[in-house]
XYZ file of C-alpha atoms in Angstrom:
481
model
C 11.547 -9.255 8.318
C 14.515 -9.659 5.041
C 14.793 -6.501 3.014
C 16.335 -6.368 -0.905
C 17.712 -4.298 -3.247
C 16.004 -3.491 -6.821
C 19.194 -6.010 -7.946
C 18.755 -8.859 -6.011
C 14.983 -8.806 -6.826
C 15.604 -8.648 -10.403
C 18.345 -11.698 -10.195
C 15.323 -13.657 -8.483
C 12.938 -12.907 -11.160
C 15.351 -13.597 -13.928
C 16.247 -16.732 -12.233
C 12.157 -17.951 -11.759
C 11.501 -16.953 -15.316
C 14.160 -19.785 -16.964
C 12.409 -22.540 -15.331
C 8.526 -20.803 -16.127
C 7.551 -18.395 -17.849
C 6.846 -14.602 -16.310
C 3.452 -14.532 -17.100
C 2.331 -17.378 -15.076
C 4.547 -15.540 -11.929
C 2.453 -11.693 -13.235
C -0.440 -13.906 -12.937
C 0.329 -15.246 -9.651
C 1.185 -11.800 -8.363
C -1.990 -10.483 -9.865
C -4.307 -12.824 -8.021
C -2.435 -12.367 -4.629
C -2.993 -8.415 -4.913
C -6.295 -8.485 -5.511
C -6.971 -10.970 -2.631
C -5.078 -8.477 -0.357
C -6.915 -5.498 -1.818
C -10.398 -7.370 -0.756
C -9.092 -8.064 2.828
C -8.110 -4.575 3.226
C -11.054 -2.842 2.036
C -14.415 -4.158 0.587
C -14.972 -1.636 -1.329
C -17.189 -2.471 -4.304
C -16.081 0.134 -6.625
C -12.415 0.423 -8.036
C -9.987 2.408 -10.055
C -6.830 1.473 -11.067
C -3.941 3.347 -12.717
C -1.734 1.397 -15.144
C 1.364 1.978 -16.005
C 3.890 1.551 -19.571
C 5.214 -1.747 -17.931
C 4.875 -5.027 -16.297
C 3.338 -3.081 -13.225
C 0.492 -1.920 -15.537
C 0.264 -5.479 -16.564
C -0.419 -6.498 -13.024
C -3.343 -3.918 -12.811
C -5.039 -5.607 -15.835
C -4.490 -8.977 -13.968
C -5.910 -7.342 -10.740
C -8.617 -5.660 -12.505
C -9.595 -9.249 -14.381
C -9.519 -10.593 -11.011
C -12.004 -7.954 -9.414
C -14.444 -8.020 -12.379
C -14.888 -11.555 -11.722
C -15.769 -11.242 -8.136
C -18.049 -8.904 -9.271
C -17.057 -5.751 -8.546
C -17.108 -2.197 -10.350
C -13.483 -1.596 -12.267
C -12.503 1.640 -13.913
C -9.140 1.248 -15.430
C -7.060 3.922 -16.842
C -3.749 3.429 -18.834
C -1.460 6.044 -18.817
C 0.050 5.461 -22.360
C -1.640 4.047 -25.797
C -2.842 0.519 -25.230
C -1.114 0.081 -28.685
C 2.742 0.444 -26.765
C 2.162 -2.644 -24.741
C 3.576 -5.846 -25.674
C 4.627 -8.708 -24.070
C 3.118 -9.944 -20.896
C 1.614 -6.729 -20.251
C -0.044 -6.807 -23.421
C -1.156 -10.559 -22.560
C -2.915 -9.430 -18.993
C -4.521 -6.373 -21.119
C -6.116 -9.143 -24.131
C -7.826 -10.642 -21.326
C -10.075 -8.051 -19.655
C -13.433 -7.581 -21.534
C -14.035 -3.663 -20.305
C -12.514 -0.464 -22.075
C -9.440 1.032 -20.946
C -9.937 4.145 -20.890
C -6.714 6.510 -22.069
C -7.288 10.099 -20.368
C -5.364 10.738 -16.612
C -7.332 13.444 -16.606
C -10.838 11.441 -15.907
C -12.520 12.317 -12.794
C -11.380 10.259 -9.869
C -15.414 9.508 -8.046
C -15.456 9.611 -4.549
C -16.147 6.150 -3.227
C -13.217 4.703 -5.815
C -10.227 3.055 -4.325
C -7.378 3.725 -6.026
C -5.051 0.991 -6.860
C -1.698 2.464 -8.041
C -0.104 0.451 -10.752
C 1.563 2.767 -13.136
C 5.235 2.374 -11.864
C 6.853 -0.680 -10.158
C 11.066 -0.902 -7.909
C 12.347 -0.536 -10.866
C 12.158 3.546 -11.571
C 15.162 5.468 -11.285
C 14.281 8.210 -13.328
C 12.829 11.432 -12.679
C 8.958 11.593 -13.033
C 8.101 13.222 -16.613
C 5.286 16.399 -16.402
C 2.607 14.553 -18.007
C 2.530 12.301 -14.490
C 3.013 15.530 -12.408
C -0.765 16.585 -12.736
C -1.856 12.952 -12.475
C 0.269 12.318 -9.052
C -1.086 15.398 -7.241
C -4.377 15.046 -7.851
C -4.194 11.632 -6.483
C -2.848 12.596 -3.495
C -5.435 15.852 -3.476
C -8.299 13.359 -3.341
C -9.428 11.845 0.034
C -9.853 8.311 -2.137
C -7.444 4.909 -0.164
C -4.852 4.647 -2.360
C -3.282 1.199 -2.647
C 0.125 0.967 -4.244
C 1.084 -2.363 -6.091
C 5.029 -3.535 -5.418
C 5.780 0.599 -5.315
C 3.951 3.959 -4.785
C 4.493 5.346 -8.305
C 7.491 7.795 -8.146
C 9.602 6.214 -5.259
C 13.276 4.939 -6.104
C 13.021 1.267 -5.116
C 16.541 1.167 -3.451
C 16.719 4.598 -1.854
C 12.946 5.366 -0.769
C 13.782 8.871 -2.549
C 10.843 10.441 -4.923
C 11.924 10.778 -8.723
C 10.892 14.497 -7.878
C 7.021 13.330 -7.717
C 5.192 10.337 -6.414
C 1.925 8.969 -5.324
C 0.973 8.507 -1.270
C -0.179 5.307 -0.609
C -2.754 4.387 2.227
C -0.933 0.836 1.488
C 1.870 -1.162 -0.482
C 1.617 -4.918 -1.698
C 5.342 -5.770 -1.723
C 5.655 -8.361 -4.191
C 7.627 -11.389 -2.933
C 9.774 -9.014 -0.344
C 10.236 -5.706 0.995
C 12.568 -3.723 -0.663
C 15.024 -1.037 0.644
C 12.843 1.570 -0.826
C 10.045 0.721 1.196
C 11.592 1.628 4.482
C 14.800 4.176 3.748
C 14.177 7.909 3.717
C 10.515 9.027 2.616
C 9.743 5.879 0.849
C 8.838 4.716 4.199
C 5.932 6.863 4.451
C 4.981 7.512 1.162
C 4.166 3.726 0.981
C 2.054 3.341 4.037
C 1.056 0.032 5.778
C 3.533 -2.637 3.969
C 1.976 -6.084 3.099
C 4.454 -9.033 1.616
C 2.565 -11.211 -1.580
C 4.573 -14.290 -2.138
C 4.215 -15.679 -5.499
C 5.711 -18.464 -5.189
C 9.648 -17.037 -6.474
C 12.145 -19.656 -5.418
C 15.459 -17.878 -4.340
C 18.370 -19.301 -5.592
C 20.705 -15.661 -4.985
C 23.468 -16.004 -2.499
C 22.458 -13.948 0.842
C 22.184 -10.156 -0.359
C 19.827 -8.660 1.730
C 18.874 -6.585 4.872
C 17.207 -6.798 7.999
C 14.455 -4.575 8.972
C 15.143 -4.214 12.456
C 12.445 -5.800 15.084
C 12.763 -7.642 18.397
C 12.040 -11.002 16.557
C 15.870 -10.861 15.624
C 17.261 -10.172 18.629
C 15.041 -10.832 21.636
C 16.167 -14.757 22.069
C 19.699 -13.928 22.555
C 18.113 -10.702 24.850
C 19.837 -11.055 28.795
C 17.080 -11.432 30.833
C 17.000 -11.397 34.461
C 16.281 -14.872 36.393
C 15.706 -15.635 39.574
C 19.262 -17.210 39.913
C 20.383 -13.471 38.935
C 22.793 -11.005 41.186
C 24.535 -7.538 39.894
C 27.740 -9.688 39.490
C 26.370 -12.152 36.788
C 24.622 -9.000 35.316
C 27.530 -7.392 33.592
C 29.654 -4.223 34.579
C 30.022 -1.189 32.538
C 32.785 1.146 32.955
C 31.733 4.379 31.065
C 34.313 7.352 30.791
C 33.312 10.586 32.306
C 35.188 13.780 30.489
C 35.117 16.992 31.648
C 33.000 18.810 34.379
C 30.793 20.690 32.062
C 30.012 17.855 29.768
C 29.256 15.285 32.738
C 25.773 15.318 32.296
C 26.521 12.855 28.998
C 28.291 9.996 30.541
C 25.934 10.327 33.741
C 22.726 9.717 31.003
C 24.546 6.909 29.428
C 25.183 5.295 32.615
C 21.417 5.392 33.676
C 20.304 4.064 30.497
C 22.869 1.494 31.083
C 21.653 0.062 34.458
C 17.683 0.740 33.371
C 18.029 -1.689 30.908
C 19.528 -4.188 32.751
C 23.503 -4.235 33.602
C 24.948 -5.211 36.673
C 27.026 -1.841 37.522
C 27.878 0.775 36.135
C 31.066 2.559 36.971
C 32.029 6.461 35.830
C 35.599 7.214 35.316
C 36.092 10.751 36.087
C 37.719 13.791 37.939
C 36.489 14.559 41.481
C 34.222 17.575 39.968
C 32.325 14.796 37.777
C 32.852 12.314 40.928
C 30.977 14.747 42.883
C 28.205 15.720 40.419
C 27.422 12.135 39.583
C 27.239 10.918 43.086
C 24.394 13.855 43.608
C 22.693 13.085 40.447
C 23.134 9.356 39.952
C 23.861 7.812 43.688
C 23.240 4.381 42.178
C 26.621 4.130 39.976
C 29.546 3.875 41.212
C 32.504 6.292 40.909
C 36.592 6.165 40.360
C 38.553 8.780 40.257
C 40.489 8.968 36.875
C 42.056 12.094 35.861
C 44.901 11.182 33.654
C 46.076 8.568 31.197
C 48.492 6.635 33.722
C 45.739 6.440 36.269
C 43.544 5.051 33.428
C 46.423 2.313 32.483
C 46.269 1.844 36.207
C 42.756 0.823 37.196
C 43.544 -1.356 33.884
C 45.364 -2.818 36.009
C 43.548 -2.902 39.320
C 39.906 -3.765 37.958
C 39.556 -6.661 35.477
C 37.515 -4.690 32.825
C 35.815 -6.001 29.582
C 33.070 -3.358 28.840
C 34.090 -0.030 28.365
C 32.216 3.118 26.552
C 34.129 6.304 25.951
C 33.221 9.485 24.005
C 30.148 10.776 25.615
C 31.270 14.130 26.925
C 34.899 12.705 26.820
C 36.627 15.686 25.173
C 38.283 16.201 22.111
C 42.272 16.442 23.678
C 45.735 14.204 23.993
C 44.473 11.888 26.705
C 40.946 11.153 25.363
C 42.998 9.939 22.583
C 45.742 7.898 24.540
C 43.001 6.512 26.301
C 40.948 5.136 23.620
C 43.696 4.371 21.984
C 45.102 2.347 24.715
C 41.461 1.012 25.929
C 40.821 -0.627 22.867
C 44.034 -2.439 23.198
C 43.214 -4.182 26.510
C 39.531 -4.217 26.843
C 37.556 -6.952 25.169
C 34.380 -5.245 23.853
C 34.459 -1.149 23.366
C 31.784 0.887 22.447
C 32.918 4.679 20.844
C 30.847 7.596 20.312
C 31.322 10.914 19.695
C 34.430 12.667 20.603
C 36.140 9.266 21.038
C 35.226 9.013 17.480
C 36.809 12.726 16.385
C 39.656 12.162 17.709
C 40.883 10.048 15.470
C 40.029 12.693 12.230
C 42.796 12.849 10.255
C 43.831 9.212 11.905
C 41.713 6.315 10.954
C 44.326 4.491 9.808
C 45.433 4.388 13.631
C 42.046 4.124 14.766
C 41.622 1.153 12.022
C 44.383 -1.070 13.407
C 42.570 -0.972 17.271
C 39.764 -2.301 16.379
C 38.096 -5.705 15.231
C 34.528 -7.545 15.605
C 33.643 -6.665 19.300
C 34.256 -2.974 19.079
C 31.458 -0.729 18.158
C 31.245 2.533 16.542
C 28.384 4.835 16.656
C 29.078 7.944 14.575
C 26.554 10.730 13.298
C 26.738 12.016 9.756
C 29.790 13.965 10.738
C 31.537 11.669 12.915
C 31.594 9.076 9.939
C 32.798 11.292 7.558
C 35.913 12.402 9.965
C 36.669 8.872 10.443
C 35.728 7.205 6.384
C 36.823 10.379 4.489
C 36.337 8.548 1.164
C 33.139 6.832 1.474
C 30.430 8.914 0.204
C 27.088 8.890 2.281
C 24.665 9.129 -0.994
C 23.970 5.847 -0.158
C 24.225 5.337 3.533
C 23.264 1.471 3.199
C 26.428 0.991 1.443
C 28.415 3.441 3.208
C 27.811 1.736 6.608
C 28.447 -1.741 4.903
C 31.920 -0.809 3.368
C 32.955 0.791 6.682
C 32.140 -1.874 8.659
C 34.363 -4.501 6.334
C 36.881 -1.721 6.135
C 37.132 -1.336 10.263
C 36.828 -4.668 11.113
C 34.044 -3.246 13.740
C 30.740 -2.711 14.354
C 29.336 0.536 12.747
C 26.135 1.871 13.728
C 25.412 5.099 11.619
C 22.762 7.598 13.771
C 20.206 8.821 11.335
C 16.250 8.925 11.336
C 16.954 5.398 9.566
C 19.578 4.271 11.633
C 22.005 1.200 9.914
C 23.779 -1.217 12.003
C 26.462 -3.246 10.046
C 28.851 -6.085 11.026
C 32.192 -6.564 8.860
C 30.425 -10.263 8.001
C 28.535 -8.713 5.998
C 24.936 -8.373 8.191
C 23.274 -5.286 7.845
C 19.903 -4.111 9.610
C 18.118 -0.894 8.929
C 15.640 0.484 12.074
C 12.305 1.521 10.863
C 10.396 2.804 14.001
C 12.186 5.522 14.768
C 11.174 9.460 15.222
C 12.228 12.941 14.340
C 11.485 14.058 18.695
C 15.224 11.622 18.722
C 16.642 14.633 17.493
C 17.575 16.857 20.650
C 20.910 16.725 22.583
C 21.848 13.787 24.987
C 19.928 11.707 22.833
C 22.934 9.640 21.382
C 24.400 9.611 24.928
C 21.885 7.259 26.214
C 22.035 5.348 23.053
C 25.007 4.147 23.463
C 24.843 3.238 27.280
C 21.830 1.051 25.916
C 23.913 -0.652 23.507
C 26.847 -1.219 25.814
C 24.570 -2.278 28.607
C 23.491 -5.272 26.581
C 27.195 -6.607 25.435
C 29.193 -9.293 27.012
C 30.462 -12.971 26.803
C 26.790 -13.862 28.425
C 25.069 -11.590 27.494
C 24.483 -10.243 23.335
C 27.664 -10.331 20.769
C 27.779 -6.647 19.672
C 25.944 -6.884 16.306
C 22.757 -8.143 18.192
C 23.414 -5.712 20.858
C 23.598 -2.269 18.647
C 20.311 -3.845 16.928
C 18.687 -4.239 20.242
C 19.949 -1.352 21.533
C 18.740 1.018 18.214
C 15.655 -0.338 18.524
C 14.476 -0.110 22.125
C 16.194 3.939 21.891
C 13.293 4.268 19.423
C 10.818 2.473 20.980
C 10.986 4.261 24.229
C 10.822 7.881 22.316
C 7.940 7.104 20.411
C 6.198 5.997 23.273
C 6.989 9.397 25.336
C 5.527 11.371 21.735
C 6.352 15.425 21.675
C 8.705 17.062 23.515
C 11.251 14.642 24.218
C 14.170 15.449 26.174
C 16.861 12.827 26.568
C 15.735 11.840 30.184
C 12.308 10.904 28.820
C 13.564 8.340 26.798
C 15.146 6.939 29.951
C 12.341 6.801 31.911
C 10.410 5.367 29.291
C 12.772 2.153 28.948
C 11.042 0.127 31.643
C 7.599 0.153 30.092
C 9.215 -0.776 26.751
C 10.846 -3.826 28.343
C 8.164 -4.861 30.197
C 6.145 -5.304 26.720
C 8.595 -7.384 24.907
C 10.137 -9.407 27.475
């Protein structure tokens, strides 16, 4: 599903209001929301809170529609009715009931609350007079449906502006916005339903995707009756030091589970011995130096390479990473293979292209993009992708995937349980396994990998460790394929 910014939504509205008056669309929004509210809940009693702007006008239209259908409606305005103007005033004048201006009025137990106080444009902290109202609504056990946005949530960041209403459902007008799925916005919005009101989009591409299988499933590499291990692709993983050998083994396990034909771990003799015991399904090649790595590239046709999990921070890893980026078509960099470029980001950027995938967490991101602020992670990830000309996977609760051509995808099916050691190693293995000439392009592979990783973790629940993610990959694949 597409997700847009507040700025884009304002442009869409402005362009449409030139052809049809804005009140026409306010009526469509109110009517559409009233229908959706009745689908969600068959309650006969409604309490609608209307704010000072057009969101309040939407509330008046909703009230009018519900009254006409025979429902009992109370409307409380958070501002004096003499303050309304424009479309909101037109909507107010259609009502034939008394508007209550006392925000301290009792909330009855059997009333469904409709939040029409503030919309998507809120970008200031909530005033004290609303603080107590929001607390009362949140403390009540009444079901809450927010129109466009839960009041108090920033439309772009999803952050509460000090205080916000927690909704059970949110009716997003025209499209989801970033604030519905980012940060705390996802929790505050509850279940989001989109209400279309006939707005035409004449704005050039300026949106993101919410990560889901419909984006990439058709491109997902499925096993065919004619498939064999060589047609399924080969992934080579650099194993690093024996003390951190578990990281590369986790990557190898997850890659093979997702369906790559073979996984080869490159490492010293101790790692090879350990991998032989823990994960005999993987192939192993002894590689203890840069010179050996260079010879391996001459001997084998390697087109897909993962380096970083447990690799170590030293000159050998720096040299191997640089050489691999030069010689191998598809490369995924994770962990240490990113951190070795701290204070040398320009050297890294010269070696990158659209076939390379970088999977940093916040700290690693700052090491290679020190001048990009993470205050707005969506903009930061997109800018980093364009600067580096590569796919960026900025890991976090809302992992963001960005491509140099401007495509951006936000992952929303995550779980806090993924904050555990080894989780990132599993993710890099999943992503790497999906990339290839006859498989997925790096951007779609990254989107698919992030979603699968999150879904497998969610399926397990509490007490998750990295190995549990791998165990749950097959059930998730069975569900979607």
